Tab-separated table of C-alpha atoms in Angstrom:
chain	number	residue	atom	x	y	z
A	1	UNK	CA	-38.376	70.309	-61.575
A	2	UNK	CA	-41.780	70.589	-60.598
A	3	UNK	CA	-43.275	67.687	-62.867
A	4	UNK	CA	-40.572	65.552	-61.516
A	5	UNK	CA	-41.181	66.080	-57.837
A	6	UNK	CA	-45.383	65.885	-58.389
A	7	UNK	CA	-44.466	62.556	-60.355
A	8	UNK	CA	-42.423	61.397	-57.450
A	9	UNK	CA	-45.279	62.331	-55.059
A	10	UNK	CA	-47.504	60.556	-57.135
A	11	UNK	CA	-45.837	57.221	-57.280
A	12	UNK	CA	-44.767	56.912	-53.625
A	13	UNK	CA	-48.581	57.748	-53.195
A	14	UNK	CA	-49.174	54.479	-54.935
A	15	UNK	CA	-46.472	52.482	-53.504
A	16	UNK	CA	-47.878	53.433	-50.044
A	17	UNK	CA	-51.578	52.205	-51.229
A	18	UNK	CA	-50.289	49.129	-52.572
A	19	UNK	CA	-48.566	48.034	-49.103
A	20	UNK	CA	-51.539	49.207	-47.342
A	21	UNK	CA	-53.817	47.220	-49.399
A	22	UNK	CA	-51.774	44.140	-49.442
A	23	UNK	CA	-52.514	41.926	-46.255
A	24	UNK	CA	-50.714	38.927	-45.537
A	25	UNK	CA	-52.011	36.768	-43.193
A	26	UNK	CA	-49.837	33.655	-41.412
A	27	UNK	CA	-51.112	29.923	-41.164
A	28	UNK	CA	-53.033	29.120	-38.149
A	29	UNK	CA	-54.930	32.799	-38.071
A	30	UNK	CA	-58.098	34.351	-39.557
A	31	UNK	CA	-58.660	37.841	-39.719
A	32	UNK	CA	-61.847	39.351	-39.762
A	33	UNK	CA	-62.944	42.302	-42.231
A	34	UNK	CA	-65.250	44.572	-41.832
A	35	UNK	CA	-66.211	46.509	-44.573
A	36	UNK	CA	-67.920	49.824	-44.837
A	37	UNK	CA	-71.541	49.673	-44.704
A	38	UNK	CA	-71.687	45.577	-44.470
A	39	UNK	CA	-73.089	44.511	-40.885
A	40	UNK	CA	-71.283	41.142	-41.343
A	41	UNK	CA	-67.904	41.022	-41.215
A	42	UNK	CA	-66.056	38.787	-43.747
A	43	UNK	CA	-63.342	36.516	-43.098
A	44	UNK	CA	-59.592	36.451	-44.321
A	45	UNK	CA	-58.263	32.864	-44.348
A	46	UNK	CA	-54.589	32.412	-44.471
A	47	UNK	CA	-52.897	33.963	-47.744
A	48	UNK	CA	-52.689	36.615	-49.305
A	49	UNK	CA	-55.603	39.017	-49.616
A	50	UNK	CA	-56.348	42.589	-51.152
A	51	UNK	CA	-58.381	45.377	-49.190
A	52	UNK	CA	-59.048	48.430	-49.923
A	53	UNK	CA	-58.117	50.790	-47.392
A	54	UNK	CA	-60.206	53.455	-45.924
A	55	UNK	CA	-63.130	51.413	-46.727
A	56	UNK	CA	-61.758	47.821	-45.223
A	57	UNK	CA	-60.626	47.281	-41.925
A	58	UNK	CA	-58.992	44.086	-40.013
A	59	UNK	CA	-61.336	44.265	-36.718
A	60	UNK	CA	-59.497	41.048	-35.271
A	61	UNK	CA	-56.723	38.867	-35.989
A	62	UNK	CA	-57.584	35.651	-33.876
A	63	UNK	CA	-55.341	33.023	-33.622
A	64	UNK	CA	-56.753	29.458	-34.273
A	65	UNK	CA	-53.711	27.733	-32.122
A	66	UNK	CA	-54.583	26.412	-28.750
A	67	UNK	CA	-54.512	28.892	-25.692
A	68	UNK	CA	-53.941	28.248	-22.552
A	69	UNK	CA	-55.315	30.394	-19.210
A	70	UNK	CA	-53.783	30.095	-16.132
A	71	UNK	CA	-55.797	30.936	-13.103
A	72	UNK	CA	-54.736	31.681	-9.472
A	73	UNK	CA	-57.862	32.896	-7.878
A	74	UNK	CA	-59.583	33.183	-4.546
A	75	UNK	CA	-62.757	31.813	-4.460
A	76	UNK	CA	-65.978	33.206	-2.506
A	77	UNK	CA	-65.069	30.894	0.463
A	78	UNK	CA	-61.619	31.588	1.104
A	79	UNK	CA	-60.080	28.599	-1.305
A	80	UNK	CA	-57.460	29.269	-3.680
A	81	UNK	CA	-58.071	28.263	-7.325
A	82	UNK	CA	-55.083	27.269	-9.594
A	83	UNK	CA	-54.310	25.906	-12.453
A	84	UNK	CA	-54.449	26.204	-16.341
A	85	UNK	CA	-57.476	25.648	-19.330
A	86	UNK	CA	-56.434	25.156	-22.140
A	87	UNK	CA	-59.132	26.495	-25.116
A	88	UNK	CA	-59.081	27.542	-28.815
A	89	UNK	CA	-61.738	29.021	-30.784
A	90	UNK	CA	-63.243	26.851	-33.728
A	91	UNK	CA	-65.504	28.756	-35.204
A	92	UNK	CA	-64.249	32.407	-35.924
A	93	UNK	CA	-67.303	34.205	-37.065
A	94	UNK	CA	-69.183	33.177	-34.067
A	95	UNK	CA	-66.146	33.716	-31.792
A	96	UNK	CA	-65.045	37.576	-33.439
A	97	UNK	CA	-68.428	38.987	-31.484
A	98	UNK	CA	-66.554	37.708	-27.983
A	99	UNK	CA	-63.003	37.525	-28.931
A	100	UNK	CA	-61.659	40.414	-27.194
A	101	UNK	CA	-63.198	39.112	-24.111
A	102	UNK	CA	-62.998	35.513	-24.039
A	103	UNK	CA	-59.678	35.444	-21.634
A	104	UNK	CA	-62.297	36.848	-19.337
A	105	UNK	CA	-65.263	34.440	-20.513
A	106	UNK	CA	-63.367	31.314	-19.881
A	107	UNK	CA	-62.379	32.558	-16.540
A	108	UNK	CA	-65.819	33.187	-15.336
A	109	UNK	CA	-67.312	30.238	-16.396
A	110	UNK	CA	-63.949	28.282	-15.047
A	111	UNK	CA	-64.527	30.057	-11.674
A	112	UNK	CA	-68.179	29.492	-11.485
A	113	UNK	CA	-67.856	25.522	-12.151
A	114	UNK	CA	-65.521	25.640	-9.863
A	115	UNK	CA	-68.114	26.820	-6.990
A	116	UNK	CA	-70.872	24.877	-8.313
A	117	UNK	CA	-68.866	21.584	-8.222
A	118	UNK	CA	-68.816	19.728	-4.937
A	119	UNK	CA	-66.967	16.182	-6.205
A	120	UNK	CA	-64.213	15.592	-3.735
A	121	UNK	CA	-62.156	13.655	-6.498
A	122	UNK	CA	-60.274	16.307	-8.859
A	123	UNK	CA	-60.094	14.467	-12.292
A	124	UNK	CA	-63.809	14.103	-11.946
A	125	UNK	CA	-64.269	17.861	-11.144
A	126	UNK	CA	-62.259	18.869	-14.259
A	127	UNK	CA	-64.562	16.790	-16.410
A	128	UNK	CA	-67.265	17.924	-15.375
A	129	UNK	CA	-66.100	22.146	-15.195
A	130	UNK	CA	-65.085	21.039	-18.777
A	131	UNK	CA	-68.274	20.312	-20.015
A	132	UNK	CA	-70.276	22.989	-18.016
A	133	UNK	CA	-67.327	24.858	-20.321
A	134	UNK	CA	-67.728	23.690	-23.525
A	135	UNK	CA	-72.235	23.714	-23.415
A	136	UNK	CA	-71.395	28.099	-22.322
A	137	UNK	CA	-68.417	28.847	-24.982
A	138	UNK	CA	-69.644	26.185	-27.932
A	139	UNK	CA	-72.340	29.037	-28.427
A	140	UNK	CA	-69.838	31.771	-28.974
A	141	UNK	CA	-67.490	29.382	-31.352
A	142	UNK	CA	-64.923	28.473	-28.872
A	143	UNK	CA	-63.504	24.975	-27.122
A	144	UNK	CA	-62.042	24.107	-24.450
A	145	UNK	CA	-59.969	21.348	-24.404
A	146	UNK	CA	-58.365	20.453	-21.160
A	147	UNK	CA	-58.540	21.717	-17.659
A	148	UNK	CA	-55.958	21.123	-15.172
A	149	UNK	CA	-57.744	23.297	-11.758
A	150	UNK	CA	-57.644	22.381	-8.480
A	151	UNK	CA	-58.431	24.138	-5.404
A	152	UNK	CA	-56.779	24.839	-2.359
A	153	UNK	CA	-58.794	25.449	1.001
A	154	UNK	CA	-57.251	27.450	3.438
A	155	UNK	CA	-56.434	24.839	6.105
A	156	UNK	CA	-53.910	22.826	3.156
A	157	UNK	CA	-52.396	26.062	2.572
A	158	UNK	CA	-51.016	26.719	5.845
């Protein structure tokens, strides 16, 4: 009785081992492992890959899809900023450093060409917030691909 309940133990010890060590990760997503003792984390491409638990860990599963932002803000001078960007990250290993932050990233930087850009025509304006976009986020291994922003003073709102 005994033998046959340890053996039991033992093999749903293994079973649960094997599922934790199996990772299966879907097209379009990287993962990123950090190991034990290893400053630089490793990635997982899509596939299947086999960790070793309690020495691996996935620190980030970040999606290589587009994203898209959408802003409604109120800018320093009473305007209302809307609209969407639209950004994906190219390079994960630069990008896994920022990732849990870039939502706010983009926004900042979004929000910040927006109140350093004074061109009156908006298709212009969202060129140009695009690129001041692209030369701060290329650095941390993200893109941004379109921006669709205007803003609203306070005399069109009413």
């Amino acid at each position: 009785m005994f033998a046959s309940l340890a053996t039991l133990c033992f093999f749903g010890f293994v079973a649960a081992t094997l599922a934790l060590a199996c990772k299966r990760i879907p097209e379009g997503q990287v993962y990123t492992l950090h190991r034990r003792h290893q400053a630089e984390p490793q990635l997982l491409t899509p596939g299947t890959h086999w960790i070793v638990p309690l020495r691996d860990r996935i620190a980030h599963k970040i999606s290589l899809t587009g994203r898209a932002l959408r802003l409604d803000e109120t800018l320093d001078d009473g305007c209302r900023a809307q609209g969407t960007v639209y950004w994906q990250v190219l390079d994960p290993e630069r990008a896994d450093a920022v990732i849990d932050h870039a939502e706010t990233l983009v926004r900042e930087h979004t929000l910040e060409g927006l109140r350093s850009e004074t061109t009156p025509d908006a298709i212009v304006r969202s060129v140009h917030i695009k690129n001041q976009l692209n030369d701060a986020l290329r650095p941390q291994g993200m893109l941004v691909t379109r921006v669709d922003v205007h803003t609203i003073g306070m005399a069109d709102a009413a």
